[in-house]
PDB file of C-alpha atoms in Angstrom:
ATOM      1  CA  MET O  25       0.000   0.000   0.000  1.00 49.00           C
ATOM      2  CA  THR O  26       1.403   3.398  -0.957  1.00 50.00           C
ATOM      3  CA  ALA O  27       1.632   6.387   1.326  1.00 48.00           C
ATOM      4  CA  ASN O  28      -1.202   8.138  -0.526  1.00 51.00           C
ATOM      5  CA  SER O  29      -3.512   5.119  -0.278  1.00 47.00           C
ATOM      6  CA  SER O  30      -2.714   4.816   3.437  1.00 45.00           C
ATOM      7  CA  ASP O  31      -3.697   8.439   3.926  1.00 45.00           C
ATOM      8  CA  ILE O  32      -6.966   7.845   2.088  1.00 40.00           C
ATOM      9  CA  VAL O  33      -7.805   4.817   4.245  1.00 40.00           C
ATOM     10  CA  ALA O  34      -6.952   6.740   7.422  1.00 42.00           C
ATOM     11  CA  SER O  35      -9.104   9.675   6.341  1.00 45.00           C
ATOM     12  CA  ARG O  36     -12.058   7.315   5.896  1.00 48.00           C
ATOM     13  CA  VAL O  37     -11.527   5.352   9.100  1.00 50.00           C
ATOM     14  CA  ALA O  38     -11.270   8.398  11.397  1.00 61.00           C
ATOM     15  CA  PRO O  39     -14.722   9.878  10.572  1.00 73.00           C
ATOM     16  CA  SER O  40     -16.238   6.401  10.789  1.00 77.00           C
ATOM     17  CA  ALA O  41     -14.755   5.862  14.250  1.00 79.00           C
ATOM     18  CA  ALA O  42     -15.893   9.305  15.387  1.00 84.00           C
ATOM     19  CA  ARG O  43     -19.405   8.648  14.091  1.00 86.00           C
ATOM     20  CA  GLY O  44     -19.465   5.252  15.793  1.00 85.00           C
ATOM     21  CA  SER O  45     -18.387   6.740  19.118  1.00 86.00           C
ATOM     22  CA  ALA O  46     -21.034   9.466  18.845  1.00 89.00           C
ATOM     23  CA  LEU O  47     -23.766   6.924  18.077  1.00 89.00           C
ATOM     24  CA  ALA O  48     -22.701   4.620  20.909  1.00 88.00           C
ATOM     25  CA  ALA O  49     -22.597   7.591  23.293  1.00 90.00           C
ATOM     26  CA  SER O  50     -26.125   8.552  22.218  1.00 91.00           C
ATOM     27  CA  GLY O  51     -27.240   5.049  23.097  1.00 90.00           C
ATOM     28  CA  VAL O  52     -25.616   5.315  26.526  1.00 91.00           C
ATOM     29  CA  LEU O  53     -27.402   8.610  27.148  1.00 93.00           C
ATOM     30  CA  ALA O  54     -30.733   7.079  26.151  1.00 94.00           C
ATOM     31  CA  PHE O  55     -30.181   4.034  28.373  1.00 92.00           C
ATOM     32  CA  SER O  56     -29.164   6.174  31.346  1.00 92.00           C
ATOM     33  CA  PHE O  57     -32.811   7.282  31.728  1.00 93.00           C
ATOM     34  CA  SER O  58     -34.091   3.693  31.748  1.00 94.00           C
ATOM     35  CA  PHE O  59     -34.010   3.073  35.505  1.00 94.00           C
ATOM     36  CA  PRO O  60     -35.784   6.331  36.450  1.00 94.00           C
ATOM     37  CA  ALA O  61     -38.350   5.717  33.706  1.00 96.00           C
ATOM     38  CA  THR O  62     -38.894   2.171  34.978  1.00 95.00           C
ATOM     39  CA  VAL O  63     -39.548   3.497  38.481  1.00 95.00           C
ATOM     40  CA  TRP O  64     -42.086   5.903  36.993  1.00 96.00           C
ATOM     41  CA  ALA O  65     -43.763   3.042  35.130  1.00 96.00           C
ATOM     42  CA  LEU O  66     -43.977   1.083  38.392  1.00 95.00           C
ATOM     43  CA  ASP O  67     -46.020   3.991  39.774  1.00 93.00           C
ATOM     44  CA  GLY O  68     -49.016   2.594  37.895  1.00 94.00           C
ATOM     45  CA  PHE O  69     -48.064  -0.865  36.609  1.00 95.00           C
ATOM     46  CA  GLY O  70     -46.876  -4.077  38.233  1.00 95.00           C
ATOM     47  CA  PRO O  71     -43.389  -5.338  37.386  1.00 95.00           C
ATOM     48  CA  TRP O  72     -44.622  -8.151  35.132  1.00 96.00           C
ATOM     49  CA  SER O  73     -47.063  -5.841  33.359  1.00 96.00           C
ATOM     50  CA  ALA O  74     -44.387  -3.194  32.848  1.00 96.00           C
ATOM     51  CA  THR O  75     -42.028  -5.752  31.317  1.00 96.00           C
ATOM     52  CA  GLY O  76     -44.615  -7.237  28.979  1.00 96.00           C
ATOM     53  CA  VAL O  77     -46.125  -3.947  27.827  1.00 97.00           C
ATOM     54  CA  ARG O  78     -42.748  -2.344  27.103  1.00 96.00           C
ATOM     55  CA  GLY O  79     -41.857  -5.353  24.976  1.00 96.00           C
ATOM     56  CA  VAL O  80     -45.104  -5.105  23.031  1.00 97.00           C
ATOM     57  CA  LEU O  81     -44.617  -1.370  22.431  1.00 97.00           C
ATOM     58  CA  ALA O  82     -41.092  -1.990  21.142  1.00 96.00           C
ATOM     59  CA  ALA O  83     -42.324  -4.784  18.875  1.00 96.00           C
ATOM     60  CA  LEU O  84     -44.942  -2.499  17.318  1.00 96.00           C
ATOM     61  CA  LEU O  85     -42.255   0.082  16.541  1.00 95.00           C
ATOM     62  CA  ALA O  86     -39.949  -2.608  15.183  1.00 95.00           C
ATOM     63  CA  ALA O  87     -42.638  -4.081  12.931  1.00 96.00           C
ATOM     64  CA  ALA O  88     -43.502  -0.627  11.577  1.00 95.00           C
ATOM     65  CA  ALA O  89     -39.835   0.150  10.871  1.00 93.00           C
ATOM     66  CA  LEU O  90     -39.278  -3.146   9.063  1.00 94.00           C
ATOM     67  CA  LEU O  91     -42.395  -2.666   6.955  1.00 94.00           C
ATOM     68  CA  LEU O  92     -41.615   0.944   6.053  1.00 93.00           C
ATOM     69  CA  ARG O  93     -37.955   0.229   5.289  1.00 89.00           C
ATOM     70  CA  ARG O  94     -38.742  -3.160   3.716  1.00 87.00           C
ATOM     71  CA  GLY O  95     -36.159  -4.841   5.890  1.00 82.00           C
ATOM     72  CA  PRO O  96     -35.188  -8.270   4.517  1.00 90.00           C
ATOM     73  CA  LEU O  97     -35.251 -11.431   6.555  1.00 92.00           C
ATOM     74  CA  PRO O  98     -32.002 -12.148   8.425  1.00 92.00           C
ATOM     75  CA  ARG O  99     -29.665 -14.805   7.132  1.00 91.00           C
ATOM     76  CA  ARG O 100     -30.202 -18.290   8.476  1.00 91.00           C
ATOM     77  CA  ASP O 101     -26.981 -18.216  10.489  1.00 92.00           C
ATOM     78  CA  ASP O 102     -27.991 -14.888  12.116  1.00 93.00           C
ATOM     79  CA  TRP O 103     -31.039 -16.301  13.925  1.00 95.00           C
ATOM     80  CA  PRO O 104     -29.140 -17.868  16.882  1.00 94.00           C
ATOM     81  CA  ALA O 105     -27.471 -14.535  17.681  1.00 93.00           C
ATOM     82  CA  LEU O 106     -30.810 -12.728  17.292  1.00 95.00           C
ATOM     83  CA  ALA O 107     -32.324 -15.195  19.750  1.00 96.00           C
ATOM     84  CA  VAL O 108     -29.655 -14.201  22.287  1.00 95.00           C
ATOM     85  CA  VAL O 109     -30.517 -10.533  21.678  1.00 94.00           C
ATOM     86  CA  ALA O 110     -34.210 -11.325  22.235  1.00 95.00           C
ATOM     87  CA  VAL O 111     -33.679 -13.267  25.448  1.00 95.00           C
ATOM     88  CA  GLY O 112     -30.994 -10.984  26.861  1.00 93.00           C
ATOM     89  CA  CYS O 113     -32.118  -7.494  25.868  1.00 92.00           C
ATOM     90  CA  ALA O 114     -35.867  -7.791  25.213  1.00 94.00           C
ATOM     91  CA  ILE O 115     -36.952 -10.194  27.957  1.00 95.00           C
ATOM     92  CA  GLY O 116     -34.344 -11.013  30.621  1.00 95.00           C
ATOM     93  CA  PHE O 117     -32.800  -7.624  31.339  1.00 94.00           C
ATOM     94  CA  PRO O 118     -36.101  -5.680  31.382  1.00 94.00           C
ATOM     95  CA  LEU O 119     -37.809  -8.227  33.636  1.00 95.00           C
ATOM     96  CA  LEU O 120     -34.992  -8.738  36.126  1.00 95.00           C
ATOM     97  CA  THR O 121     -34.157  -5.038  36.506  1.00 94.00           C
ATOM     98  CA  THR O 122     -37.830  -4.163  36.905  1.00 95.00           C
ATOM     99  CA  LEU O 123     -38.166  -6.762  39.661  1.00 95.00           C
ATOM    100  CA  ALA O 124     -35.028  -5.372  41.304  1.00 93.00           C
ATOM    101  CA  LEU O 125     -36.280  -1.782  41.196  1.00 93.00           C
ATOM    102  CA  GLN O 126     -39.250  -2.718  43.363  1.00 91.00           C
ATOM    103  CA  THR O 127     -36.968  -2.895  46.390  1.00 87.00           C
ATOM    104  CA  SER O 128     -33.729  -1.272  45.242  1.00 84.00           C
ATOM    105  CA  THR O 129     -33.043   2.408  44.691  1.00 83.00           C
ATOM    106  CA  THR O 130     -32.157   3.754  41.278  1.00 86.00           C
ATOM    107  CA  ALA O 131     -28.637   4.563  42.499  1.00 78.00           C
ATOM    108  CA  HIS O 132     -27.988   1.068  43.806  1.00 76.00           C
ATOM    109  CA  SER O 133     -29.418  -0.586  40.703  1.00 82.00           C
ATOM    110  CA  ALA O 134     -26.917   1.362  38.614  1.00 79.00           C
ATOM    111  CA  VAL O 135     -24.326  -1.170  39.827  1.00 71.00           C
ATOM    112  CA  VAL O 136     -25.454  -3.527  37.072  1.00 73.00           C
ATOM    113  CA  ILE O 137     -24.551  -0.888  34.511  1.00 74.00           C
ATOM    114  CA  GLY O 138     -21.156  -0.395  36.130  1.00 74.00           C
ATOM    115  CA  ALA O 139     -20.200  -4.007  35.502  1.00 75.00           C
ATOM    116  CA  LEU O 140     -21.857  -4.275  32.096  1.00 78.00           C
ATOM    117  CA  PRO O 141     -18.960  -2.938  29.955  1.00 75.00           C
ATOM    118  CA  MET O 142     -16.503  -5.455  31.399  1.00 72.00           C
ATOM    119  CA  ALA O 143     -18.988  -8.299  31.017  1.00 77.00           C
ATOM    120  CA  THR O 144     -19.784  -7.289  27.432  1.00 77.00           C
ATOM    121  CA  ALA O 145     -16.140  -7.010  26.430  1.00 74.00           C
ATOM    122  CA  GLY O 146     -15.333 -10.301  28.134  1.00 74.00           C
ATOM    123  CA  ILE O 147     -18.151 -12.232  26.460  1.00 79.00           C
ATOM    124  CA  SER O 148     -17.320 -10.668  23.091  1.00 76.00           C
ATOM    125  CA  ALA O 149     -13.639 -11.575  23.413  1.00 74.00           C
ATOM    126  CA  TRP O 150     -14.561 -15.144  24.390  1.00 76.00           C
ATOM    127  CA  ARG O 151     -16.989 -15.498  21.474  1.00 74.00           C
ATOM    128  CA  THR O 152     -14.748 -13.985  18.799  1.00 71.00           C
ATOM    129  CA  GLY O 153     -11.292 -14.933  20.068  1.00 70.00           C
ATOM    130  CA  ARG O 154     -10.210 -11.288  19.764  1.00 71.00           C
ATOM    131  CA  ARG O 155      -7.364 -10.180  22.002  1.00 74.00           C
ATOM    132  CA  HIS O 156      -7.294  -6.722  23.570  1.00 74.00           C
ATOM    133  CA  SER O 157      -4.155  -5.047  24.829  1.00 81.00           C
ATOM    134  CA  PRO O 158      -3.226  -5.144  28.548  1.00 85.00           C
ATOM    135  CA  LEU O 159      -3.733  -1.371  28.621  1.00 85.00           C
ATOM    136  CA  PHE O 160      -7.305  -1.811  27.389  1.00 79.00           C
ATOM    137  CA  TRP O 161      -8.141  -4.423  30.031  1.00 81.00           C
ATOM    138  CA  GLY O 162      -6.353  -2.526  32.762  1.00 86.00           C
ATOM    139  CA  ALA O 163      -8.277   0.674  32.096  1.00 82.00           C
ATOM    140  CA  ALA O 164     -11.549  -1.198  31.684  1.00 79.00           C
ATOM    141  CA  GLY O 165     -10.984  -3.106  34.907  1.00 83.00           C
ATOM    142  CA  LEU O 166     -10.108   0.051  36.815  1.00 87.00           C
ATOM    143  CA  GLY O 167     -13.165   1.853  35.490  1.00 80.00           C
ATOM    144  CA  ALA O 168     -15.524  -1.010  36.273  1.00 80.00           C
ATOM    145  CA  SER O 169     -14.012  -1.503  39.734  1.00 83.00           C
ATOM    146  CA  THR O 170     -14.340   2.199  40.469  1.00 82.00           C
ATOM    147  CA  VAL O 171     -17.986   2.293  39.484  1.00 79.00           C
ATOM    148  CA  LEU O 172     -18.791  -0.924  41.338  1.00 77.00           C
ATOM    149  CA  GLY O 173     -16.953   0.218  44.455  1.00 80.00           C
ATOM    150  CA  PHE O 174     -18.728   3.550  44.389  1.00 76.00           C
ATOM    151  CA  THR O 175     -22.234   2.199  43.918  1.00 70.00           C
ATOM    152  CA  LEU O 176     -21.805  -0.600  46.459  1.00 74.00           C
ATOM    153  CA  SER O 177     -20.370   1.802  49.031  1.00 76.00           C
ATOM    154  CA  GLN O 178     -23.650   3.686  48.977  1.00 66.00           C
ATOM    155  CA  ASN O 179     -25.314   0.554  50.378  1.00 67.00           C
ATOM    156  CA  HIS O 180     -22.504  -0.273  52.828  1.00 72.00           C
ATOM    157  CA  GLY O 181     -21.383  -3.162  50.633  1.00 71.00           C
ATOM    158  CA  VAL O 182     -24.215  -5.411  51.825  1.00 69.00           C
ATOM    159  CA  PRO O 183     -25.908  -7.409  49.029  1.00 67.00           C
ATOM    160  CA  THR O 184     -29.668  -7.048  48.856  1.00 75.00           C
ATOM    161  CA  ALA O 185     -32.275  -9.465  47.555  1.00 80.00           C
ATOM    162  CA  ALA O 186     -32.402  -7.379  44.378  1.00 83.00           C
ATOM    163  CA  ASP O 187     -28.712  -8.063  43.714  1.00 82.00           C
ATOM    164  CA  LEU O 188     -29.513 -11.557  42.435  1.00 84.00           C
ATOM    165  CA  PHE O 189     -31.875 -10.066  39.869  1.00 92.00           C
ATOM    166  CA  LEU O 190     -29.282  -7.471  38.908  1.00 88.00           C
ATOM    167  CA  PHE O 191     -26.533 -10.065  38.507  1.00 85.00           C
ATOM    168  CA  GLY O 192     -28.721 -12.200  36.252  1.00 91.00           C
ATOM    169  CA  ALA O 193     -29.728  -9.142  34.249  1.00 92.00           C
ATOM    170  CA  LEU O 194     -26.060  -8.194  33.855  1.00 87.00           C
ATOM    171  CA  LEU O 195     -25.093 -11.518  32.314  1.00 89.00           C
ATOM    172  CA  LEU O 196     -28.094 -11.700  29.993  1.00 93.00           C
ATOM    173  CA  CYS O 197     -27.725  -8.125  28.760  1.00 90.00           C
ATOM    174  CA  ALA O 198     -23.969  -8.484  28.222  1.00 88.00           C
ATOM    175  CA  ALA O 199     -24.583 -11.535  26.057  1.00 91.00           C
ATOM    176  CA  GLY O 200     -27.248  -9.657  24.082  1.00 90.00           C
ATOM    177  CA  TYR O 201     -24.948  -6.669  23.615  1.00 83.00           C
ATOM    178  CA  ALA O 202     -22.061  -8.821  22.445  1.00 85.00           C
ATOM    179  CA  GLU O 203     -24.139 -10.817  19.954  1.00 88.00           C
ATOM    180  CA  GLY O 204     -25.991  -7.737  18.731  1.00 84.00           C
ATOM    181  CA  GLY O 205     -22.771  -5.815  18.288  1.00 78.00           C
ATOM    182  CA  GLY O 206     -21.324  -8.675  16.255  1.00 82.00           C
ATOM    183  CA  LEU O 207     -24.392  -8.756  14.015  1.00 87.00           C
ATOM    184  CA  SER O 208     -24.153  -4.989  13.520  1.00 79.00           C
ATOM    185  CA  ALA O 209     -20.906  -5.493  11.619  1.00 78.00           C
ATOM    186  CA  HIS O 210     -22.925  -6.728   8.618  1.00 85.00           C
ATOM    187  CA  MET O 211     -26.537  -5.850   9.501  1.00 87.00           C
ATOM    188  CA  PRO O 212     -27.858  -2.341  10.236  1.00 86.00           C
ATOM    189  CA  GLY O 213     -28.243  -1.841  13.977  1.00 82.00           C
ATOM    190  CA  TRP O 214     -31.918  -0.929  13.724  1.00 87.00           C
ATOM    191  CA  ARG O 215     -32.652  -4.246  12.038  1.00 92.00           C
ATOM    192  CA  VAL O 216     -30.733  -6.165  14.706  1.00 90.00           C
ATOM    193  CA  ILE O 217     -32.853  -4.833  17.547  1.00 91.00           C
ATOM    194  CA  ALA O 218     -36.017  -4.846  15.404  1.00 95.00           C
ATOM    195  CA  TRP O 219     -35.757  -8.574  14.775  1.00 95.00           C
ATOM    196  CA  GLY O 220     -34.670  -9.138  18.366  1.00 95.00           C
ATOM    197  CA  VAL O 221     -37.767  -7.515  19.875  1.00 96.00           C
ATOM    198  CA  LEU O 222     -39.997  -9.208  17.298  1.00 96.00           C
ATOM    199  CA  LEU O 223     -38.609 -12.595  18.314  1.00 96.00           C
ATOM    200  CA  ALA O 224     -39.432 -11.696  21.920  1.00 96.00           C
ATOM    201  CA  ALA O 225     -42.886 -10.324  21.039  1.00 96.00           C
ATOM    202  CA  PRO O 226     -44.879 -13.571  21.556  1.00 96.00           C
ATOM    203  CA  ALA O 227     -43.435 -14.011  25.052  1.00 96.00           C
ATOM    204  CA  ASN O 228     -43.976 -10.363  25.946  1.00 96.00           C
ATOM    205  CA  LEU O 229     -47.515 -10.394  24.559  1.00 97.00           C
ATOM    206  CA  ALA O 230     -48.375 -13.475  26.601  1.00 97.00           C
ATOM    207  CA  LEU O 231     -46.734 -11.953  29.670  1.00 96.00           C
ATOM    208  CA  SER O 232     -48.588  -8.647  29.378  1.00 95.00           C
ATOM    209  CA  THR O 233     -51.933 -10.376  28.724  1.00 96.00           C
ATOM    210  CA  TRP O 234     -51.544 -12.458  31.877  1.00 97.00           C
ATOM    211  CA  ALA O 235     -50.044  -9.740  34.076  1.00 96.00           C
ATOM    212  CA  LEU O 236     -52.572  -7.024  33.215  1.00 94.00           C
ATOM    213  CA  GLY O 237     -55.269  -9.392  34.425  1.00 93.00           C
ATOM    214  CA  VAL O 238     -53.713 -10.105  37.810  1.00 95.00           C
ATOM    215  CA  GLU O 239     -51.717  -6.969  38.690  1.00 94.00           C
ATOM    216  CA  PRO O 240     -53.392  -3.673  39.633  1.00 92.00           C
ATOM    217  CA  VAL O 241     -53.088  -0.955  36.986  1.00 93.00           C
ATOM    218  CA  HIS O 242     -53.266   2.778  37.717  1.00 93.00           C
ATOM    219  CA  PRO O 243     -52.302   4.593  34.485  1.00 91.00           C
ATOM    220  CA  THR O 244     -51.174   7.901  35.976  1.00 94.00           C
ATOM    221  CA  PRO O 245     -49.436  10.414  33.667  1.00 95.00           C
ATOM    222  CA  THR O 246     -46.120   9.563  35.326  1.00 95.00           C
ATOM    223  CA  ALA O 247     -46.632   5.833  34.831  1.00 96.00           C
ATOM    224  CA  VAL O 248     -47.715   6.216  31.211  1.00 96.00           C
ATOM    225  CA  GLY O 249     -44.782   8.516  30.454  1.00 96.00           C
ATOM    226  CA  GLY O 250     -42.340   6.077  32.013  1.00 96.00           C
ATOM    227  CA  MET O 251     -43.885   3.183  30.107  1.00 97.00           C
ATOM    228  CA  LEU O 252     -43.653   5.007  26.790  1.00 97.00           C
ATOM    229  CA  TYR O 253     -40.004   5.789  27.413  1.00 97.00           C
ATOM    230  CA  ILE O 254     -38.892   2.286  28.375  1.00 96.00           C
ATOM    231  CA  GLY O 255     -40.970   0.761  25.574  1.00 96.00           C
ATOM    232  CA  CYS O 256     -40.054   3.124  22.745  1.00 95.00           C
ATOM    233  CA  VAL O 257     -36.597   4.426  23.688  1.00 95.00           C
ATOM    234  CA  SER O 258     -35.001   1.984  26.142  1.00 93.00           C
ATOM    235  CA  GLN O 259     -36.270  -1.084  24.295  1.00 93.00           C
ATOM    236  CA  PHE O 260     -35.877   0.037  20.669  1.00 94.00           C
ATOM    237  CA  LEU O 261     -34.668   3.495  19.628  1.00 93.00           C
ATOM    238  CA  GLY O 262     -31.721   3.526  22.029  1.00 92.00           C
ATOM    239  CA  PHE O 263     -30.592   0.158  20.689  1.00 87.00           C
ATOM    240  CA  VAL O 264     -30.749   1.450  17.114  1.00 87.00           C
ATOM    241  CA  VAL O 265     -27.936   3.946  17.682  1.00 88.00           C
ATOM    242  CA  TRP O 266     -26.147   1.720  20.201  1.00 86.00           C
ATOM    243  CA  TYR O 267     -25.807  -1.274  17.898  1.00 82.00           C
ATOM    244  CA  ARG O 268     -24.861   0.960  14.978  1.00 83.00           C
ATOM    245  CA  GLY O 269     -22.111   2.490  17.077  1.00 85.00           C
ATOM    246  CA  MET O 270     -20.828  -0.933  18.129  1.00 79.00           C
ATOM    247  CA  GLY O 271     -20.827  -2.035  14.512  1.00 79.00           C
ATOM    248  CA  LEU O 272     -18.537   0.872  13.594  1.00 83.00           C
ATOM    249  CA  ILE O 273     -16.032   0.866  16.474  1.00 83.00           C
ATOM    250  CA  GLY O 274     -16.300  -2.683  17.829  1.00 78.00           C
ATOM    251  CA  VAL O 275     -18.067  -4.229  20.791  1.00 71.00           C
ATOM    252  CA  GLY O 276     -15.161  -3.943  23.209  1.00 70.00           C
ATOM    253  CA  ARG O 277     -14.519  -0.250  22.755  1.00 76.00           C
ATOM    254  CA  ALA O 278     -18.168   0.729  22.520  1.00 77.00           C
ATOM    255  CA  SER O 279     -18.950  -1.154  25.723  1.00 70.00           C
ATOM    256  CA  GLN O 280     -16.416   0.932  27.628  1.00 73.00           C
ATOM    257  CA  LEU O 281     -18.368   4.106  26.840  1.00 80.00           C
ATOM    258  CA  GLN O 282     -21.044   2.606  29.052  1.00 77.00           C
ATOM    259  CA  LEU O 283     -18.810   3.130  32.074  1.00 76.00           C
ATOM    260  CA  ALA O 284     -20.288   6.634  32.183  1.00 81.00           C
ATOM    261  CA  GLN O 285     -23.864   5.353  32.317  1.00 84.00           C
ATOM    262  CA  PRO O 286     -24.083   4.735  36.090  1.00 82.00           C
ATOM    263  CA  LEU O 287     -22.954   8.291  36.787  1.00 81.00           C
ATOM    264  CA  LEU O 288     -25.514   9.634  34.345  1.00 89.00           C
ATOM    265  CA  THR O 289     -28.208   7.504  35.975  1.00 88.00           C
ATOM    266  CA  LEU O 290     -27.187   8.805  39.393  1.00 84.00           C
ATOM    267  CA  THR O 291     -27.435  12.348  38.076  1.00 87.00           C
ATOM    268  CA  TRP O 292     -30.975  11.754  36.808  1.00 90.00           C
ATOM    269  CA  ALA O 293     -31.839  10.079  40.121  1.00 87.00           C
ATOM    270  CA  VAL O 294     -30.936  13.309  41.901  1.00 87.00           C
ATOM    271  CA  LEU O 295     -32.418  15.768  39.410  1.00 88.00           C
ATOM    272  CA  LEU O 296     -35.578  13.845  38.539  1.00 88.00           C
ATOM    273  CA  MET O 297     -36.241  11.667  41.575  1.00 86.00           C
ATOM    274  CA  GLY O 298     -34.819  13.625  44.492  1.00 84.00           C
ATOM    275  CA  GLU O 299     -32.273  11.015  45.597  1.00 80.00           C
ATOM    276  CA  HIS O 300     -29.240  12.239  47.532  1.00 77.00           C
ATOM    277  CA  LEU O 301     -26.034  12.726  45.531  1.00 70.00           C
ATOM    278  CA  PRO O 302     -22.982  11.472  47.480  1.00 70.00           C
ATOM    279  CA  PRO O 303     -19.901  13.734  47.573  1.00 76.00           C
ATOM    280  CA  GLU O 304     -17.786  11.005  45.973  1.00 74.00           C
ATOM    281  CA  VAL O 305     -19.455  11.555  42.576  1.00 71.00           C
ATOM    282  CA  PRO O 306     -16.987  14.146  41.150  1.00 68.00           C
ATOM    283  CA  LEU O 307     -13.944  11.977  41.929  1.00 79.00           C
ATOM    284  CA  THR O 308     -15.631   8.902  40.513  1.00 79.00           C
ATOM    285  CA  ALA O 309     -16.570  10.821  37.385  1.00 76.00           C
ATOM    286  CA  ILE O 310     -12.974  11.899  36.780  1.00 80.00           C
ATOM    287  CA  VAL O 311     -11.619   8.354  37.170  1.00 83.00           C
ATOM    288  CA  VAL O 312     -14.297   6.780  34.980  1.00 80.00           C
ATOM    289  CA  LEU O 313     -14.050   9.343  32.211  1.00 76.00           C
ATOM    290  CA  SER O 314     -10.262   8.959  32.230  1.00 82.00           C
ATOM    291  CA  CYS O 315     -10.685   5.198  31.811  1.00 80.00           C
ATOM    292  CA  ILE O 316     -13.029   5.762  28.884  1.00 74.00           C
ATOM    293  CA  VAL O 317     -10.433   7.930  27.150  1.00 75.00           C
ATOM    294  CA  VAL O 318      -7.728   5.286  27.645  1.00 79.00           C
ATOM    295  CA  THR O 319      -9.875   2.387  26.385  1.00 73.00           C
ATOM    296  CA  GLN O 320     -10.881   4.358  23.319  1.00 67.00           C
ATOM    297  CA  ARG O 321      -7.237   4.970  22.452  1.00 71.00           C
ATOM    298  CA  ALA O 322      -5.874   1.538  23.403  1.00 70.00           C
ATOM    299  CA  ARG O 323      -5.011  -0.640  20.418  1.00 53.00           C
ATOM    300  CA  THR O 324      -6.556  -4.064  19.913  1.00 51.00           C
TER     301      THR O 324
END
């Protein structure tokens, strides 16, 4: 390759990487509102109803997008990965985090997001055989440990009953992120999550039909607003930009942007829900953001 051709390739790769980082960051911002919105939805819906209805709302959006854009059927060998996306991101994570948020605060529940980047990168590396540099893993580990230490310290380090739900949600979502990010390398991100939520639609429809009949429903404006957000944004639109970003810059690097998500969620918990903001937040923010910068620059 000549010097001129190398310059041309570099000039094309840089904007693509910048666009991928911006899209992935937009997804992180969208997801950071998910826990507060879920708490709002629980103001008028039971946890099983909230999970089922949000899945149905996302499936309606996905079906409309596929019809309008005439999205083709996935390849035969893509269906197993899409099934992981459906189980992890459209059923397991929403249900388990919603159950956890019945007894856990928004701030404490953010611990699952703190560990998610490391889990996603680890599962992706195991699935693909890709090796990351020691600098990448060191920065990622420091960032995840910092976030986990911070969020757990707010609850005196004592596990709660909700922690089991959060741990299960962490593993399922990390698997869904890793598989969805891999699919996004050859399939548009919006189609990845669209087919994922459609695969989960029968289960979510059955769940919502059953739950709405047995759980009390009080559709207050707050509850309806929260439900619309977690169904339309958290379950579908946020994934559209998130998977597209992962497709452009890779699962490992995109997942590290999510280290900022717990701090964003804590910020919304204070501003929107009146929770107390601990004084350790600024220091944690500096450490985490520094880790994000290092992981984004570390070579694979």
